[in-house]
Amino acid sequence: QVQLIESGGGLVQAGGSLRLSCVAPARTLSNYHMAWFRRAPGKEREFVAAINWNGGTTNYSDAVKNRFTISRGNAKNTMSLQMNSLQLEDTAVYYCAAKTSSSGTVYPYWGQGTQVTVSS
C-alpha cells in the first residue's frame, strides 16, 4: 500500500494561484509515476497532469497546459502541482495518484483529495 495525502486546496479568485502538494509519509516515491486528477461537481474524474519520476518527463491535459506545472519536491516522497491563472472551470476536487510500471494505465494508489474553488 502507498498512502498519499494532498494539501493546499482552498478558495481563490479567478486569475489567482494555488500550489497543491502530495506527500507519501511512509516511503519514497522515487520509483512511482505520479499524477493529478480532478473531479468537478456533477462530472467524471479527468486527468490533469503526470510526471515520470524515473525519466523526469511531464504531460498535461489541454485544459491546464501552460497554466499548471507538475513537479517533484526535493524530498523524494513529495510532489506538487503549481496552478496559475486559475479559471472558474478549474473548480474541482483534486486527487494525487501513483502507480508503478507494472500497473499499466491504472493508478492503484490515491489520496483523499483536496478541494479547489475558484471564484469570480
Tab-separated table of C-alpha atoms in Angstrom:
chain	number	residue	atom	x	y	z
A	1	GLN	CA	0.000	0.000	0.000
A	2	VAL	CA	1.030	3.572	-0.751
A	3	GLN	CA	-0.548	6.270	1.391
A	4	LEU	CA	-0.952	9.632	-0.339
A	5	ILE	CA	-2.034	12.865	1.314
A	6	GLU	CA	-2.971	16.007	-0.625
A	7	SER	CA	-2.934	19.540	0.721
A	8	GLY	CA	-3.003	23.125	-0.486
A	9	GLY	CA	-6.543	23.420	-1.761
A	10	GLY	CA	-8.716	26.372	-0.943
A	11	LEU	CA	-10.687	29.316	-2.261
A	12	VAL	CA	-9.041	31.601	-4.790
A	13	GLN	CA	-10.212	34.303	-7.166
A	14	ALA	CA	-10.070	33.772	-10.903
A	15	GLY	CA	-6.624	34.633	-12.172
A	16	GLY	CA	-5.005	33.674	-8.903
A	17	SER	CA	-2.716	30.804	-7.999
A	18	LEU	CA	-2.588	27.810	-5.705
A	19	ARG	CA	0.012	25.161	-5.070
A	20	LEU	CA	-1.099	21.644	-4.266
A	21	SER	CA	1.157	19.146	-2.573
A	22	CYS	CA	1.114	15.372	-2.358
A	23	VAL	CA	3.031	13.519	0.311
A	24	ALA	CA	3.687	9.851	0.928
A	25	PRO	CA	4.627	9.977	4.594
A	26	ALA	CA	5.810	6.382	4.923
A	27	ARG	CA	8.003	5.930	1.866
A	28	THR	CA	9.841	7.442	-1.062
A	29	LEU	CA	8.030	7.893	-4.372
A	30	SER	CA	11.158	7.715	-6.497
A	31	ASN	CA	10.022	4.533	-8.260
A	32	TYR	CA	6.458	5.693	-8.912
A	33	HIS	CA	4.773	7.529	-11.729
A	34	MET	CA	2.708	10.328	-10.234
A	35	ALA	CA	-0.326	12.190	-11.480
A	36	TRP	CA	-3.030	14.657	-10.590
A	37	PHE	CA	-6.669	14.086	-11.460
A	38	ARG	CA	-9.693	16.190	-10.669
A	39	ARG	CA	-13.439	15.812	-10.437
A	40	ALA	CA	-15.694	18.797	-10.910
A	41	PRO	CA	-19.181	18.844	-9.370
A	42	GLY	CA	-21.501	16.548	-11.288
A	43	LYS	CA	-18.787	15.441	-13.705
A	44	GLU	CA	-16.473	12.489	-14.162
A	45	ARG	CA	-12.907	12.413	-12.971
A	46	GLU	CA	-10.443	13.785	-15.517
A	47	PHE	CA	-6.712	13.699	-15.979
A	48	VAL	CA	-4.805	16.875	-15.150
A	49	ALA	CA	-1.067	16.233	-15.180
A	50	ALA	CA	1.506	13.493	-14.722
A	51	ILE	CA	5.198	13.181	-14.019
A	52	ASN	CA	7.519	10.260	-14.589
A	53	TRP	CA	9.807	10.142	-11.564
A	54	ASN	CA	12.293	7.886	-13.331
A	55	GLY	CA	12.592	9.847	-16.564
A	56	GLY	CA	11.687	13.315	-15.364
A	57	THR	CA	9.080	13.803	-18.084
A	58	THR	CA	5.733	15.534	-17.683
A	59	ASN	CA	2.480	15.832	-19.561
A	60	TYR	CA	-0.690	17.860	-19.156
A	61	SER	CA	-4.263	17.918	-20.282
A	62	ASP	CA	-5.146	20.555	-22.847
A	63	ALA	CA	-7.330	22.264	-20.266
A	64	VAL	CA	-4.409	23.108	-17.976
A	65	LYS	CA	-1.469	23.207	-20.367
A	66	ASN	CA	0.659	26.357	-19.961
A	67	ARG	CA	-1.077	27.194	-16.675
A	68	PHE	CA	-0.258	24.274	-14.377
A	69	THR	CA	3.143	22.810	-13.582
A	70	ILE	CA	3.706	19.419	-12.007
A	71	SER	CA	6.979	18.776	-10.244
A	72	ARG	CA	8.624	16.599	-7.665
A	73	GLY	CA	9.892	18.040	-4.452
A	74	ASN	CA	13.410	17.923	-3.132
A	75	ALA	CA	12.171	15.260	-0.770
A	76	LYS	CA	11.581	12.072	-2.737
A	77	ASN	CA	8.261	11.432	-1.048
A	78	THR	CA	6.625	14.632	-2.293
A	79	MET	CA	5.337	16.208	-5.480
A	80	SER	CA	3.434	19.376	-6.276
A	81	LEU	CA	1.051	20.990	-8.723
A	82	GLN	CA	1.523	24.717	-9.224
A	83	MET	CA	-1.702	26.180	-10.583
A	84	ASN	CA	-1.582	29.643	-12.125
A	85	SER	CA	-4.180	31.743	-13.922
A	86	LEU	CA	-6.932	29.736	-12.315
A	87	GLN	CA	-10.305	29.759	-14.015
A	88	LEU	CA	-13.809	29.029	-12.783
A	89	GLU	CA	-13.679	25.760	-14.712
A	90	ASP	CA	-10.771	24.611	-12.552
A	91	THR	CA	-13.064	24.253	-9.560
A	92	ALA	CA	-12.887	20.603	-8.547
A	93	VAL	CA	-11.617	18.126	-6.030
A	94	TYR	CA	-8.019	17.377	-6.933
A	95	TYR	CA	-6.561	13.926	-6.329
A	96	CYS	CA	-2.999	12.730	-6.160
A	97	ALA	CA	-2.356	9.320	-7.720
A	98	ALA	CA	0.584	6.947	-8.034
A	99	LYS	CA	1.453	3.823	-9.956
A	100	THR	CA	4.355	1.584	-10.896
A	101	SER	CA	5.205	0.481	-14.423
A	102	SER	CA	3.552	-2.872	-13.787
A	103	SER	CA	0.235	-1.098	-13.166
A	104	GLY	CA	-0.104	-0.226	-16.852
A	105	THR	CA	-2.535	2.637	-17.321
A	106	VAL	CA	-4.207	2.064	-13.970
A	107	TYR	CA	-3.391	4.200	-10.934
A	108	PRO	CA	-3.971	1.936	-7.930
A	109	TYR	CA	-2.979	4.439	-5.242
A	110	TRP	CA	-4.982	7.570	-4.490
A	111	GLY	CA	-5.226	10.310	-1.930
A	112	GLN	CA	-8.448	11.571	-0.394
A	113	GLY	CA	-8.495	14.734	-2.480
A	114	THR	CA	-8.319	18.442	-1.763
A	115	GLN	CA	-10.958	20.984	-2.760
A	116	VAL	CA	-10.052	23.835	-5.095
A	117	THR	CA	-12.706	26.503	-5.547
A	118	VAL	CA	-12.216	29.375	-7.982
A	119	SER	CA	-14.492	32.368	-7.577
A	120	SER	CA	-15.249	35.286	-9.851
